[in-house]
mmCIF file of C-alpha atoms in Angstrom:
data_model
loop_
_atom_site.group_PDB
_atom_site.id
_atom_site.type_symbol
_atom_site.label_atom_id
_atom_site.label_comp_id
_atom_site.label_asym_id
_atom_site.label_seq_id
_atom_site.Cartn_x
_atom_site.Cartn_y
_atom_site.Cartn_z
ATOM 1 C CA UNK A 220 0.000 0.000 0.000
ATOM 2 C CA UNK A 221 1.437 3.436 -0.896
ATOM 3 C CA UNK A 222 2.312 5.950 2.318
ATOM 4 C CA UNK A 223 -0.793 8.267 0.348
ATOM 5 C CA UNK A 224 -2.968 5.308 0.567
ATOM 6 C CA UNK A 225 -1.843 4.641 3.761
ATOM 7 C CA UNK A 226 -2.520 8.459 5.144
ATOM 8 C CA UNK A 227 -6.356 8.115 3.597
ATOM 9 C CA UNK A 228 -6.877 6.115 6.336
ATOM 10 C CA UNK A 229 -6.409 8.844 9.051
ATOM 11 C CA UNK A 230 -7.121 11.703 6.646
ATOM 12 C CA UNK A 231 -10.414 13.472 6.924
ATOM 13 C CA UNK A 232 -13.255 13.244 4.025
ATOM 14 C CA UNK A 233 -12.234 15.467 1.013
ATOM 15 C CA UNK A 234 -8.562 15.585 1.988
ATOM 16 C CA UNK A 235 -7.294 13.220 -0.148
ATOM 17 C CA UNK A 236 -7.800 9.445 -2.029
ATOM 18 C CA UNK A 237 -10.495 8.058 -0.502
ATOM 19 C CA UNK A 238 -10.222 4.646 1.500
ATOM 20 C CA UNK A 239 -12.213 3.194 -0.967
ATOM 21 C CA UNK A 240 -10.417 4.462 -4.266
ATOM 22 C CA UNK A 241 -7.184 3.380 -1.906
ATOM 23 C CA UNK A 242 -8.680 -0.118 -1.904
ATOM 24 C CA UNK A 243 -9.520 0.017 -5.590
ATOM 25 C CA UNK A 244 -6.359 1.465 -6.845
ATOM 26 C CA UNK A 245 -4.470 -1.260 -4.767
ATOM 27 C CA UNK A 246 -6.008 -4.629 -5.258
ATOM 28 C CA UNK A 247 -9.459 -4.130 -6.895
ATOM 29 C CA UNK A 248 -8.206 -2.634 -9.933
ATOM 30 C CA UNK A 249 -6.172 -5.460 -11.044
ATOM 31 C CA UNK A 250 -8.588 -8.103 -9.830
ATOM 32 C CA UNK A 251 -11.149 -6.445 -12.470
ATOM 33 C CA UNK A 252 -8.383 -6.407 -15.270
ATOM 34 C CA UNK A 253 -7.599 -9.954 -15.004
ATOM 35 C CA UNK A 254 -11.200 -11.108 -15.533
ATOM 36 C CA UNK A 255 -12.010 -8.644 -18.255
ATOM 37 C CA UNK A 256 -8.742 -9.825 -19.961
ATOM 38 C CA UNK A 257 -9.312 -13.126 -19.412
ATOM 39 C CA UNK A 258 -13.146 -13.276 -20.716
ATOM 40 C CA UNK A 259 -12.112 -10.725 -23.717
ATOM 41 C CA UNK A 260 -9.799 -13.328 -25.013
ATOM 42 C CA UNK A 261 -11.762 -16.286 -24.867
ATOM 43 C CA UNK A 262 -14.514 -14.488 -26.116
ATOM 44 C CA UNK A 263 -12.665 -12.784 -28.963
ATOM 45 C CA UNK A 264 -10.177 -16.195 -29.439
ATOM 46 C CA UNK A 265 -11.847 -16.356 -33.066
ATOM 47 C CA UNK A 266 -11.159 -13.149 -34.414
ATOM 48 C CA UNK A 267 -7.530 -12.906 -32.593
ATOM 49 C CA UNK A 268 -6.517 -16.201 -34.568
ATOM 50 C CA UNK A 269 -8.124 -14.772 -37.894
ATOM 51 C CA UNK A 270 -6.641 -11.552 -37.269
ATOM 52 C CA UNK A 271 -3.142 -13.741 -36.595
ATOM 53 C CA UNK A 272 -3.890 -15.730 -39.873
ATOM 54 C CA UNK A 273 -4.527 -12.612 -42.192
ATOM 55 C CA UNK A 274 -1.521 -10.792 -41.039
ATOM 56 C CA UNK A 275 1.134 -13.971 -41.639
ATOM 57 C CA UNK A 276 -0.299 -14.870 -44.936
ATOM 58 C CA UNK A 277 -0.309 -11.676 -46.104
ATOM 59 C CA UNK A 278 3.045 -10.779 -45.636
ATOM 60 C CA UNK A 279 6.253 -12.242 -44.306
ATOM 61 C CA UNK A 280 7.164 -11.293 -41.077
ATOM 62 C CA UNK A 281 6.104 -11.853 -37.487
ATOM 63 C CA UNK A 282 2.785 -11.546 -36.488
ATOM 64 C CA UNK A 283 3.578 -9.314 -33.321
ATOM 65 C CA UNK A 284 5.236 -5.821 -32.989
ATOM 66 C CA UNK A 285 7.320 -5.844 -29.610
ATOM 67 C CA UNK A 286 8.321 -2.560 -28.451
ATOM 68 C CA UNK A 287 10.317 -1.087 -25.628
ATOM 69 C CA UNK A 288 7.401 0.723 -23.062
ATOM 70 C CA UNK A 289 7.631 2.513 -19.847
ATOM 71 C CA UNK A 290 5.196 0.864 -17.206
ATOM 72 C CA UNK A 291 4.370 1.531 -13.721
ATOM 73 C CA UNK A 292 7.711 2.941 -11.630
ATOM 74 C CA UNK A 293 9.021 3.775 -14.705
ATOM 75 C CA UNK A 294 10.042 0.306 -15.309
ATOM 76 C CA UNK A 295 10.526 -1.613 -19.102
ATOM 77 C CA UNK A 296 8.779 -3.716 -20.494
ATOM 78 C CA UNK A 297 7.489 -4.942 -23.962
ATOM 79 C CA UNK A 298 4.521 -3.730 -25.440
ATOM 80 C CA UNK A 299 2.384 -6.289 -27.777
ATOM 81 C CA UNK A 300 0.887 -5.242 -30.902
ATOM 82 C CA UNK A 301 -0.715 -6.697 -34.348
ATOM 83 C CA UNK A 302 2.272 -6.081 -37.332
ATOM 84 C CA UNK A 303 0.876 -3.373 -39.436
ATOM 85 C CA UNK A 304 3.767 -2.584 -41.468
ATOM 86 C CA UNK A 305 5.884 -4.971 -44.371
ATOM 87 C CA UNK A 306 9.275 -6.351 -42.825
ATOM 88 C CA UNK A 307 11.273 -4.153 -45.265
ATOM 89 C CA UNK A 308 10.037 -0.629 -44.800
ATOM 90 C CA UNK A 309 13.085 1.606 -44.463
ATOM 91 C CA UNK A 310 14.980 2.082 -40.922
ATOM 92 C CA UNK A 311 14.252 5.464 -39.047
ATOM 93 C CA UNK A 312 11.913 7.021 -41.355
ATOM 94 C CA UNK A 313 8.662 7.798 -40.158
ATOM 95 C CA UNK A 314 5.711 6.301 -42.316
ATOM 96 C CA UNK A 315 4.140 10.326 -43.463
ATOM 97 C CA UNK A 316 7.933 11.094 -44.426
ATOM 98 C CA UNK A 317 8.273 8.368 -46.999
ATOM 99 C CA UNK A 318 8.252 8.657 -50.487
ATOM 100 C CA UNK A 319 5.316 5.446 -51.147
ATOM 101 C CA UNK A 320 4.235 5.040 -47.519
ATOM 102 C CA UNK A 321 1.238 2.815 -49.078
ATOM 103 C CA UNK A 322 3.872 0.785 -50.139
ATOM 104 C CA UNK A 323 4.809 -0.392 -47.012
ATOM 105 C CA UNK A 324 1.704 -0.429 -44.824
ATOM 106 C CA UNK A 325 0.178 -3.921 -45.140
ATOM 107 C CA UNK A 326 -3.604 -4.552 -46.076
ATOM 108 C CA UNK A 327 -4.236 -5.955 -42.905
ATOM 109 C CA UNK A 328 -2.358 -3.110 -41.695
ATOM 110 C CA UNK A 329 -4.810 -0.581 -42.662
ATOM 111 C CA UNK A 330 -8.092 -2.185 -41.065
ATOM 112 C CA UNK A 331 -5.836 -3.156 -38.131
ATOM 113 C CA UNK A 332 -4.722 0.762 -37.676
ATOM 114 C CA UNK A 333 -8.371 2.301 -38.500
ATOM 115 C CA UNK A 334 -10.109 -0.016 -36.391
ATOM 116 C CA UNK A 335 -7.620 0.135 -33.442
ATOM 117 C CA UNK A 336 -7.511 -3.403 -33.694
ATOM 118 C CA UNK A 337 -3.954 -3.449 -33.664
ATOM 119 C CA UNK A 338 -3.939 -2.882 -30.041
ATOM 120 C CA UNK A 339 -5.963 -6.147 -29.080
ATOM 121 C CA UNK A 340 -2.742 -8.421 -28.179
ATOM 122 C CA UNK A 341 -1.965 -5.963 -25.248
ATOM 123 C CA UNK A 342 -4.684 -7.806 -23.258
ATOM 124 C CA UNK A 343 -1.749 -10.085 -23.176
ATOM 125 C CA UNK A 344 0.151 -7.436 -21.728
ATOM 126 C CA UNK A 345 -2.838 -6.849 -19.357
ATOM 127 C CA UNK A 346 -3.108 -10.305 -17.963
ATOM 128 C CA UNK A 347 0.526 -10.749 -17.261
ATOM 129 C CA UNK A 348 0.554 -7.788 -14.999
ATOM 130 C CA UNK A 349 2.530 -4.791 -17.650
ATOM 131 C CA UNK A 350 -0.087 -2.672 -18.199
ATOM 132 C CA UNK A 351 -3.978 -2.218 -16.508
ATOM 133 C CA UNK A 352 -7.210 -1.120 -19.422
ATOM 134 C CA UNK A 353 -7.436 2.481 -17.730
ATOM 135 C CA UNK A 354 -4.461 4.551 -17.533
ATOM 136 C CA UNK A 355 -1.310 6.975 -18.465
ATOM 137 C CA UNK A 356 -1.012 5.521 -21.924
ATOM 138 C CA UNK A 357 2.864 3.376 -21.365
ATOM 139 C CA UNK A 358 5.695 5.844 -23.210
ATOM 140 C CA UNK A 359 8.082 4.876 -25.425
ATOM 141 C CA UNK A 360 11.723 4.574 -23.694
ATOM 142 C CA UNK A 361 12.671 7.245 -25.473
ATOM 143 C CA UNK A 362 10.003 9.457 -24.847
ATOM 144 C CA UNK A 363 11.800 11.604 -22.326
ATOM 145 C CA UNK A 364 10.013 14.982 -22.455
ATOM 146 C CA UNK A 365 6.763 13.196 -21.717
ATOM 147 C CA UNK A 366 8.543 10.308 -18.828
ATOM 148 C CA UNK A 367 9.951 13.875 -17.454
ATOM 149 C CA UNK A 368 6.333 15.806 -17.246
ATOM 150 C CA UNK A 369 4.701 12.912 -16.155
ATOM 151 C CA UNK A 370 6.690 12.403 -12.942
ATOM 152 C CA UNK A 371 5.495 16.186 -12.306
ATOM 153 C CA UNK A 372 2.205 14.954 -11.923
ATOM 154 C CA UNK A 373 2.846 11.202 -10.219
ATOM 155 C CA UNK A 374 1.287 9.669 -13.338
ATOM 156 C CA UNK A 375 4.421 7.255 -14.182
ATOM 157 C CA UNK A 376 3.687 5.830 -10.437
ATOM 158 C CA UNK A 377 0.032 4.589 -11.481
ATOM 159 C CA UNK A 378 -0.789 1.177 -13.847
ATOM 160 C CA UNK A 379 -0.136 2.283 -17.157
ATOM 161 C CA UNK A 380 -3.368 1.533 -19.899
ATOM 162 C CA UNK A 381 -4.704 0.076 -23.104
ATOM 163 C CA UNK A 382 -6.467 3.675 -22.810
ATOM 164 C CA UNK A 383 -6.577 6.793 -20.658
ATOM 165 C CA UNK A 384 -8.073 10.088 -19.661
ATOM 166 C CA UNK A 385 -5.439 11.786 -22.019
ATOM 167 C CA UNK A 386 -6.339 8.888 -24.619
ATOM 168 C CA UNK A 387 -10.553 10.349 -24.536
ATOM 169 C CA UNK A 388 -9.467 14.474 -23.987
ATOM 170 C CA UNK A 389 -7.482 14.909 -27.222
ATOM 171 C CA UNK A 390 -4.873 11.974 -27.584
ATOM 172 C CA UNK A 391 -2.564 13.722 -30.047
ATOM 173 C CA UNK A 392 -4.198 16.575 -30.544
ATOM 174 C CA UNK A 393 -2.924 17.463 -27.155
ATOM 175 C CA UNK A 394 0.539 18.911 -26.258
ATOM 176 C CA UNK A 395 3.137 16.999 -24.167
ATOM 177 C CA UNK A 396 2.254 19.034 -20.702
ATOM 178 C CA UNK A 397 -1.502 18.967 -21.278
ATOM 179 C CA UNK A 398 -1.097 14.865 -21.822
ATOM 180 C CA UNK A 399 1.445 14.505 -18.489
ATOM 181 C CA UNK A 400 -1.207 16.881 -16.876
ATOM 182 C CA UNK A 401 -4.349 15.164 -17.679
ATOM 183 C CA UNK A 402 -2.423 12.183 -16.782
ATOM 184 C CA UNK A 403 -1.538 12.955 -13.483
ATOM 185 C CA UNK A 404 -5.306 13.915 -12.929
ATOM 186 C CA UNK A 405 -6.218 10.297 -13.815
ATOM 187 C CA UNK A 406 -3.861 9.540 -11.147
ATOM 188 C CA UNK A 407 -5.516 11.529 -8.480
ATOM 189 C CA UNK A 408 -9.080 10.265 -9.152
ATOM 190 C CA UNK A 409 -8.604 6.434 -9.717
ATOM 191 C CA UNK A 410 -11.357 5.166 -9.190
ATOM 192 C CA UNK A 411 -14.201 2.357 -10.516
ATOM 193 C CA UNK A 412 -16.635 5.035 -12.154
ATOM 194 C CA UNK A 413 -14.040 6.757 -13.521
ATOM 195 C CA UNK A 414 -12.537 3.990 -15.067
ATOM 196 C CA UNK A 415 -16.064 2.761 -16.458
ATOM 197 C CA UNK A 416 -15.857 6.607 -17.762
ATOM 198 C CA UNK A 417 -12.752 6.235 -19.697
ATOM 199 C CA UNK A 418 -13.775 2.968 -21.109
ATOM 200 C CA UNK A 419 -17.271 4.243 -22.660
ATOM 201 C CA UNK A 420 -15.548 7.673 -23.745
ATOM 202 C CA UNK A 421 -12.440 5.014 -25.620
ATOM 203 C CA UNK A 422 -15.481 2.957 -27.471
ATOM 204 C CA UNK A 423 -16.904 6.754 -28.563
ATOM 205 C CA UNK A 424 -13.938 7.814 -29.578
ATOM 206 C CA UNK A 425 -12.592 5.259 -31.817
ATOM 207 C CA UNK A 426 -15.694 4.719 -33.289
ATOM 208 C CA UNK A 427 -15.196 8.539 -34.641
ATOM 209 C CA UNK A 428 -11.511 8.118 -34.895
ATOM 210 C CA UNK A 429 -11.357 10.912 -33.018
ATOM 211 C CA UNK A 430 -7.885 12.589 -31.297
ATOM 212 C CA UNK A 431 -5.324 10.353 -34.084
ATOM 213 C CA UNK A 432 -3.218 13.079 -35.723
ATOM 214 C CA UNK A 433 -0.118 11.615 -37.750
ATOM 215 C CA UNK A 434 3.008 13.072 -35.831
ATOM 216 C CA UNK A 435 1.576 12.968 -32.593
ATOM 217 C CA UNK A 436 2.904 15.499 -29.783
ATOM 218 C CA UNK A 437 6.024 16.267 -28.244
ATOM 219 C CA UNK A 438 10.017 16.261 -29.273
ATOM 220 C CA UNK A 439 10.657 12.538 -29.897
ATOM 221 C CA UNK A 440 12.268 12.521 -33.347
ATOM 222 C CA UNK A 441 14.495 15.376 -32.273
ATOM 223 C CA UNK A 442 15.668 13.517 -28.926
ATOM 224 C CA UNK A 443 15.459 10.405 -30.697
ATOM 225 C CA UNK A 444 18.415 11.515 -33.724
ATOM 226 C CA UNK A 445 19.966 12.772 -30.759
ATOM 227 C CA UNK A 446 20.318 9.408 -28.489
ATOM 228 C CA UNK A 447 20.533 7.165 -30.725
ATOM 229 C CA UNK A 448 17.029 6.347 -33.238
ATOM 230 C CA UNK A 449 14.569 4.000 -33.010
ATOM 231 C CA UNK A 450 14.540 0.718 -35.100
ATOM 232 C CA UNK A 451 11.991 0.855 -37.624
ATOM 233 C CA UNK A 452 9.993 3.190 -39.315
ATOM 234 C CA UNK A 453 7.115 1.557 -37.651
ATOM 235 C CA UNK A 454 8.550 1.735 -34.401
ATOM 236 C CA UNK A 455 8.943 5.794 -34.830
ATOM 237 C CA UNK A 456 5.522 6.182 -36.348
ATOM 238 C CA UNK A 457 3.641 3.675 -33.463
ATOM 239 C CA UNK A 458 5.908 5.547 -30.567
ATOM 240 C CA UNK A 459 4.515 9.191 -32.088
ATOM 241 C CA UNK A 460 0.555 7.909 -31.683
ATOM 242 C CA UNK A 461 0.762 6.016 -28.511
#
């Protein structure tokens, strides 16, 4: 239990988490996301193994995207995703800057990225503990501005998410400080409603592809040429939109 959990317990109403979003945040919360995770993949078992079967036999390549993720304490770990992009798409180049960028994005990369359905193997990352559904979306490892304004706010010391308050107000339409900030106001208000909040507003918004701009926010290519570059031109592009 964190000390600020720990203090609800002797604070009076109004001055802080409550004892109940204390409980939530530290036990509840996960509880919830393993069942959820659990009974979304046997449910959706069909369409994960179609999804699985499309993108292998479409092109070669592995049928995951791994990639490098700051989680909860600022600690690594891998982040799962659905390939969207051909094996040979040029190193370091971000998929609006290249010359045929159709070229390279697969067909089962297109519905995967419109739909958002590239994100379903993180329930993976959900059951085995990385990542919770509500929360600071996880940064890249290079993401420093936004690792740096988040730990203003105490939002890198929550379970990150599949999707967030940031993720529903804006996503990249949003600059780095308003993200850490809204954030870091998820991480004051944990709680069950509001997570049931942040779930209906996700459905909402992807159905309207709402709050995807291609860039994103924030200075990663510039820190990025400057410690080194990421791997793939899909690994700049996905680390830009979260």
């Amino acid at each position: 239990m964190t000390l600020q959990c720990a203090a609800a317990w002797q604070r009076p109403p109004g001055g802080g988490p409550s004892h109940e979003g204390c409980l939530y945040r530290n036990g509840i919360k996960r509880v919830l996301d393993v069942l959820l995770a659990s009974t979304m993949l046997l449910l959706l078992s069909p369409l994960f193994l179609a999804l699985m079967l499309w993108i292998g036999l479409d092109t070669k390549g592995g049928v995951f995207f791994r990639q490098k993720r700051v989680g909860r304490g600022k600690r690594y770990f891998e982040i799962l995703k659905f390939r969207t992009m051909r094996a040979d798409a040029p190193r370091d180049v971000p998929t609006h800057l290249l010359a045929e960028p159709d070229r390279y994005i697969t067909r089962p990369g297109r519905f995967l990225r419109r739909t958002s359905l590239d994100e379903l193997p993180q329930l993976l990352n959900i059951l085995k503990g990385d990542m919770s559904f509500v929360g600071p979306r996880p940064a890249l490892w290079n993401q420093f501005d936004l690792i740096e304004a988040r730990d203003r706010y105490g939002a890198n010391d929550v379970p990150q998410g599949l999707t967030g308050w940031a993720q529903v107000n804006g996503r990249d339409e949003v600059s780095i400080a308003r993200k850490a900030e809204l954030d870091g106001e998820y991480a004051k208000k944990i709680s069950f409603l509001f997570d049931c909040k942040c779930m209906l507003l996700t459905v909402g918004s992807v159905l309207r592809h709402r709050g995807v701009v291609e860039g994103g926010t924030g200075e990663l290519e510039r820190r990025t040429k400057e410690r080194g570059a990421l791997n793939t031109a899909e690994e700049i592009n996905d680390a830009r939109n979260g």
